[in-house]
XYZ file of N, CA and C in Angstrom:
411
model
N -11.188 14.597 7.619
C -9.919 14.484 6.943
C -10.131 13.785 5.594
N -9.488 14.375 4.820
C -9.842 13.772 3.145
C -9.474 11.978 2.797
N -8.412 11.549 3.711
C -8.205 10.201 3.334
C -8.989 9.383 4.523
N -10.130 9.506 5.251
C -10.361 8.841 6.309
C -11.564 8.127 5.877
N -11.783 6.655 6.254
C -12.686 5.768 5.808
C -14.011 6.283 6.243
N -15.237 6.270 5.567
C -16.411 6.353 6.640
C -16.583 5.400 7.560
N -17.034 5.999 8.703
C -17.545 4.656 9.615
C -17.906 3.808 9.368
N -18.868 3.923 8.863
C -19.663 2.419 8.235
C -18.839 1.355 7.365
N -17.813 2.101 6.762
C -16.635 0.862 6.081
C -15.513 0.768 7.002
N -15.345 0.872 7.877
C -14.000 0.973 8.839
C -13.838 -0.849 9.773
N -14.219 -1.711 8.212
C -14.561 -3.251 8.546
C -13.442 -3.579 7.582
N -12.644 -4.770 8.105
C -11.803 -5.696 6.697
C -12.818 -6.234 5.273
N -14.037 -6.386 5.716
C -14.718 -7.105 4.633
C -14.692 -5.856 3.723
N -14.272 -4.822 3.787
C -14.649 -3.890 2.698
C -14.054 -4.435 1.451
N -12.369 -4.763 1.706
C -11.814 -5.296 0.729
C -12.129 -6.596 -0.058
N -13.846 -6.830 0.192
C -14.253 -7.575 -0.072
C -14.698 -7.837 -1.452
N -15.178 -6.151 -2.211
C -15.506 -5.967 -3.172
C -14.705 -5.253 -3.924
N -14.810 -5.248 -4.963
C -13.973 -4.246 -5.796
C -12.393 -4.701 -5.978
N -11.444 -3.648 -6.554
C -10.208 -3.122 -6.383
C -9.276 -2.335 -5.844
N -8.116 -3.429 -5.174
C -7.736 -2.471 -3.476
C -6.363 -2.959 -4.291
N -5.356 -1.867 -3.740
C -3.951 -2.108 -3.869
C -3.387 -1.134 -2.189
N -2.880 -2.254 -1.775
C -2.600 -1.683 -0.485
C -1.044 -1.572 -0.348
N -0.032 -0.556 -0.099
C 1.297 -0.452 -0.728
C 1.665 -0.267 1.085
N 3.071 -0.773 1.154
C 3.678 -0.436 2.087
C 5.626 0.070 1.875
N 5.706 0.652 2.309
C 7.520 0.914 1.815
C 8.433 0.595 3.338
N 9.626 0.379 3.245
C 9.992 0.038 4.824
C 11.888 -0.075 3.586
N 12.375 -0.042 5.380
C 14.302 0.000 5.181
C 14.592 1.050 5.966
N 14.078 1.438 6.846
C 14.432 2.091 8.341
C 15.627 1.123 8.753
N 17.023 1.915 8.716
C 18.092 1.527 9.124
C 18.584 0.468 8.458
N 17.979 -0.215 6.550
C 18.898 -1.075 6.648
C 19.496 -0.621 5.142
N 19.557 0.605 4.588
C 19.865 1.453 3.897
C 18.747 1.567 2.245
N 18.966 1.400 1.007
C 17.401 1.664 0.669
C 16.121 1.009 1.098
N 15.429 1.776 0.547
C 13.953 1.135 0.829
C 13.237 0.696 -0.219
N 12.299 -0.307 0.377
C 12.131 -0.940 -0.474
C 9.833 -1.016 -0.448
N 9.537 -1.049 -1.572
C 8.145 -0.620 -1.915
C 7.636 -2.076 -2.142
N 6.312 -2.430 -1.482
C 5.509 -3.630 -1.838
C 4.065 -3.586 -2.168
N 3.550 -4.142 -2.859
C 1.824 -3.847 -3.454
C 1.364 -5.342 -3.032
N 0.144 -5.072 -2.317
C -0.576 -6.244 -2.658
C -2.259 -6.137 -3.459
N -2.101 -6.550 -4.575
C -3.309 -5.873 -5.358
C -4.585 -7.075 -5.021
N -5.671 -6.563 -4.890
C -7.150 -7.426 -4.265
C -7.986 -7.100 -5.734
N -8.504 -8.072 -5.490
C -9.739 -8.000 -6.466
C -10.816 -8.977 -5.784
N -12.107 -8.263 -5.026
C -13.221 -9.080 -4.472
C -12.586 -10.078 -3.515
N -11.652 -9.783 -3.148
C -11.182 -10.168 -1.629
C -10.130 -11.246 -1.777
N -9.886 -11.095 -3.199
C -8.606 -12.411 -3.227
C -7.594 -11.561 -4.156
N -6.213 -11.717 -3.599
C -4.653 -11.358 -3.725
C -4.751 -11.871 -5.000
N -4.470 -11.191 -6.066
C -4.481 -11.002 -7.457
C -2.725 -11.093 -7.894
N -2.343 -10.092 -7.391
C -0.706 -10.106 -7.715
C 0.001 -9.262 -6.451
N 1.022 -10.018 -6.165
C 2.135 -9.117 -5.233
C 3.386 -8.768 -5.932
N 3.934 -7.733 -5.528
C 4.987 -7.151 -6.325
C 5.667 -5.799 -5.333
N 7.454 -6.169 -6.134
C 7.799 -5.591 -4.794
C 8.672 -4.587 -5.935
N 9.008 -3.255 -5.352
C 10.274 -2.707 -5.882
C 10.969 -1.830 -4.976
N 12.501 -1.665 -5.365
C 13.276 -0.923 -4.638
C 12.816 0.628 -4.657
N 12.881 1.049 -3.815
C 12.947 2.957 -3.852
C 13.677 3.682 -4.223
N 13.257 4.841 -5.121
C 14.333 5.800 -5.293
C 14.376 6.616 -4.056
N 13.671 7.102 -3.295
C 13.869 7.640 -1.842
C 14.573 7.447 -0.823
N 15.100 7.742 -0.174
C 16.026 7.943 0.331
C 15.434 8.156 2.093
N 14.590 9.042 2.232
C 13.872 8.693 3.533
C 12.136 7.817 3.407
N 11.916 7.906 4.892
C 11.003 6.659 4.978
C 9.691 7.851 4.235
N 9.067 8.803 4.614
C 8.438 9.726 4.687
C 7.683 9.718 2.488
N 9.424 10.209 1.742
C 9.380 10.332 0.810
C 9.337 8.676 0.016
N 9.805 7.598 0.771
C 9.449 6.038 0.057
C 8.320 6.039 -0.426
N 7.012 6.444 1.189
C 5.906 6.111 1.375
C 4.906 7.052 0.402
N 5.689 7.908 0.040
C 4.993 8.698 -1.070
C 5.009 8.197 -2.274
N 6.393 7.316 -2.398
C 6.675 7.309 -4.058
C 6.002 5.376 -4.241
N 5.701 4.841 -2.962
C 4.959 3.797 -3.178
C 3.216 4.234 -3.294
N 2.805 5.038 -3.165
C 1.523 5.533 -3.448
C 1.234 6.027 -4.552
N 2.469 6.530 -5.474
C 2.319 7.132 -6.911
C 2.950 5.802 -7.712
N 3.157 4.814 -7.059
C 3.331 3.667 -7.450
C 1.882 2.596 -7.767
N 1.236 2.901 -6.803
C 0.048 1.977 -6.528
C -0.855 2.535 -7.380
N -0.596 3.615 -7.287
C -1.532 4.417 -8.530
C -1.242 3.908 -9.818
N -0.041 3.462 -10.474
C 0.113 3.609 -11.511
C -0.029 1.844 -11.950
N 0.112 1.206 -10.877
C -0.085 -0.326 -11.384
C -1.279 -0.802 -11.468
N -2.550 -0.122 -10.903
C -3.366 -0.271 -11.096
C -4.700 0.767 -10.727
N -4.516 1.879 -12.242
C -5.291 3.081 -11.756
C -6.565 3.160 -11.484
N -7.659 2.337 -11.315
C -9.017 2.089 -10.949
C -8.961 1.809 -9.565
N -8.123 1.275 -9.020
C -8.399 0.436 -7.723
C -8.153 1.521 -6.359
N -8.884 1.408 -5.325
C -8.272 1.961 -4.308
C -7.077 1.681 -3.624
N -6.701 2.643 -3.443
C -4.997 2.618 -2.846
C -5.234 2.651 -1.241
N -4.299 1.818 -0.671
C -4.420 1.970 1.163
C -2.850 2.366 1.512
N -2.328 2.773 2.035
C -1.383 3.252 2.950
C -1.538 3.728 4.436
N -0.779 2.987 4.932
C -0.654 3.138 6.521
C 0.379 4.373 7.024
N 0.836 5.522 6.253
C 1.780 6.619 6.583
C 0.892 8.073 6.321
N -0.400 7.993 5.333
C -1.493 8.854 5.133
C -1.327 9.885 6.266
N -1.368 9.610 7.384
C -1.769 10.981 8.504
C -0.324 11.819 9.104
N 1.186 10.843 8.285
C 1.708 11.859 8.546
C 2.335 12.655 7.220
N 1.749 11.844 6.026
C 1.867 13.327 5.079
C 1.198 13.617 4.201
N -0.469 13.770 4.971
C -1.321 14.169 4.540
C -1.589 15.496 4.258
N -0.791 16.167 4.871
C -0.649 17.603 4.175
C -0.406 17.978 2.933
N 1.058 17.176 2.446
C 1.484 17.301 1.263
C 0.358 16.412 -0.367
N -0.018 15.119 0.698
C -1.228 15.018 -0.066
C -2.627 15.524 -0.482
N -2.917 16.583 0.300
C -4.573 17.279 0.161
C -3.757 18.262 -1.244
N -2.787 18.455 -1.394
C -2.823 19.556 -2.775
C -2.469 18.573 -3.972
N -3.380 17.592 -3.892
C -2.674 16.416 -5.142
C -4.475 15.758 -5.037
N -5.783 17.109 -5.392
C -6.874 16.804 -5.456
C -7.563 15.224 -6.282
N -6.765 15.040 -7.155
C -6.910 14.464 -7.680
C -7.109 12.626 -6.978
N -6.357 12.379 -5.799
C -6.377 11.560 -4.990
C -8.065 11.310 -4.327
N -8.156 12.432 -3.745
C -9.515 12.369 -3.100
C -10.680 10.972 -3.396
N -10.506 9.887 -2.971
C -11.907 9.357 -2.942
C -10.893 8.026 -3.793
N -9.847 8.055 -4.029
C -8.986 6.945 -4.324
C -7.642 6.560 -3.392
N -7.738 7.232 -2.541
C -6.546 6.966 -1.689
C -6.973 6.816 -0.325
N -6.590 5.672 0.701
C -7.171 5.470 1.878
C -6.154 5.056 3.036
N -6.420 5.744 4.485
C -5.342 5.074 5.182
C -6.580 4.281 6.242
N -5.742 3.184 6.000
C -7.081 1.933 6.743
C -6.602 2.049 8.416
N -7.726 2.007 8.841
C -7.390 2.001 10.512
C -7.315 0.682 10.727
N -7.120 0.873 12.259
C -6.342 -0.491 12.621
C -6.908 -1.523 12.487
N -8.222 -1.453 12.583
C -9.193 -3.178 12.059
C -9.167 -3.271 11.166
N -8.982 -2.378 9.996
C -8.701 -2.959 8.632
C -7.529 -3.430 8.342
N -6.096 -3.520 8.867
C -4.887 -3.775 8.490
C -5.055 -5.125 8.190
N -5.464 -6.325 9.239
C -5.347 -7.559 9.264
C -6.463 -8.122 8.060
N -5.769 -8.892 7.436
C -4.525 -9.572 7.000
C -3.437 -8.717 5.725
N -4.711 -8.092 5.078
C -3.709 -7.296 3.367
C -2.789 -6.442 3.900
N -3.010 -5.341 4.744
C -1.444 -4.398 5.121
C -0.880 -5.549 5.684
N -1.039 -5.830 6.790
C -0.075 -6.985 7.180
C 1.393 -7.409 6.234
N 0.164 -8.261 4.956
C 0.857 -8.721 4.261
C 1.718 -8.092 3.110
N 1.202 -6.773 3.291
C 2.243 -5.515 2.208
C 3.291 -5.626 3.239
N 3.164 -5.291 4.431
C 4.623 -4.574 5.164
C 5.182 -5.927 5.039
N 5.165 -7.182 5.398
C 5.910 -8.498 5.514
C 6.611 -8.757 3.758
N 5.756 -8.204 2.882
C 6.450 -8.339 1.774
C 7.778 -7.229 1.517
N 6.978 -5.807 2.060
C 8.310 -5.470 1.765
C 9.360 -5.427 2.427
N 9.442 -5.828 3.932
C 10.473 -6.123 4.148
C 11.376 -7.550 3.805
N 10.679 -8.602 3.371
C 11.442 -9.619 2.472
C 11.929 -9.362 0.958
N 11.456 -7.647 0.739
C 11.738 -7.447 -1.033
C 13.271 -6.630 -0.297
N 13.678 -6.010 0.589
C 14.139 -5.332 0.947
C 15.852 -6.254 0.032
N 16.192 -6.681 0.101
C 17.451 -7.331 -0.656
C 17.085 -7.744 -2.323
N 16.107 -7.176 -2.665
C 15.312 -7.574 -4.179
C 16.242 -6.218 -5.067
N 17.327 -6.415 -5.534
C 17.382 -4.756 -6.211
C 17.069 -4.677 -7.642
N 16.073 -5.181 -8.144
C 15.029 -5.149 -9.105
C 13.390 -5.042 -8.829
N 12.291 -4.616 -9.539
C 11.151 -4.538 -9.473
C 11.346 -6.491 -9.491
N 10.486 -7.011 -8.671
C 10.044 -8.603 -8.427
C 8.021 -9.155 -8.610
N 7.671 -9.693 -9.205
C 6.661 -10.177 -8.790
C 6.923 -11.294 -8.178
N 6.069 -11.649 -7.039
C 5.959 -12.858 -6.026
C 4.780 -13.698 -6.213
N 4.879 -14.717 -5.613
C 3.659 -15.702 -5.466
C 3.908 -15.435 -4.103
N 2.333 -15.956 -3.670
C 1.360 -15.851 -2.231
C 2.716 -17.168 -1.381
N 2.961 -18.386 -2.246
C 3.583 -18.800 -1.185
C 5.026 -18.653 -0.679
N 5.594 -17.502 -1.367
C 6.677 -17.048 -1.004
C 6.763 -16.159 0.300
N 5.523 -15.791 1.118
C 5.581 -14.639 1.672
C 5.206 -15.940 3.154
N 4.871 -17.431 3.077
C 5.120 -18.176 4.394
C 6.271 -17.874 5.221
């Protein structure tokens, strides 16, 4: 499958090196949704930042936070945890290939974690927000 980690990186320390922006979107039932980034650089939280969605379902959020993550920081790898269910619509958007990742479950802890916990505290934010790390205790 085009977004699937190799084995050999399917470890948290991956986000050890480099540039990771790991996006999560969420507001299942509490009317918009709302988009969160947590951007890494060599394994330390660089900037968090949250914004509201123009989407309207969860499906299309999780898309428009990935063309989000792309755009705040276009070098870095992108992670999303919704990849396998609309990975269809993503394999004709070649251009992704080899920059977009959905982390399995040993990789979530701690950075997805801390995307989904942000965006559901951005979820009442109805502006784009940057956060500090100790807002998200």
């Amino acid at each position: 499958m085009t977004f699937r980690v190799a084995d050999s990186d399917r470890r948290p320390e991956l986000f050890n090196t480099g540039r990771h922006v790991l996006v999560d979107a969420s507001g299942a039932g509490q009317g918009r949704y709302c988009m969160a980034a947590v951007c890494i650089e060599n394994g330390e939280v660089v900037q968090l930042c949250s914004r509201p969605c123009e989407a309207y379902s969860s499906v299309l959020a999780e898309q428009e936070s990935i063309e989000w993550a792309l755009k705040i920081w276009p070098n870095a790898l992108v992670w999303n945890d919704c990849i396998p269910a609309i990975e269809a619509a993503l394999t004709r958007q070649p251009g992704l290939t080899g920059q977009l990742f959905w982390p399995t479950p040993r990789m979530r802890k701690p950075f997805h974690d801390m995307a989904h916990s942000l965006s559901v505290k951005a979820r009442e934010e109805p502006t784009p927000r940057q956060w500090a790390l100790i807002e998200l205790s």
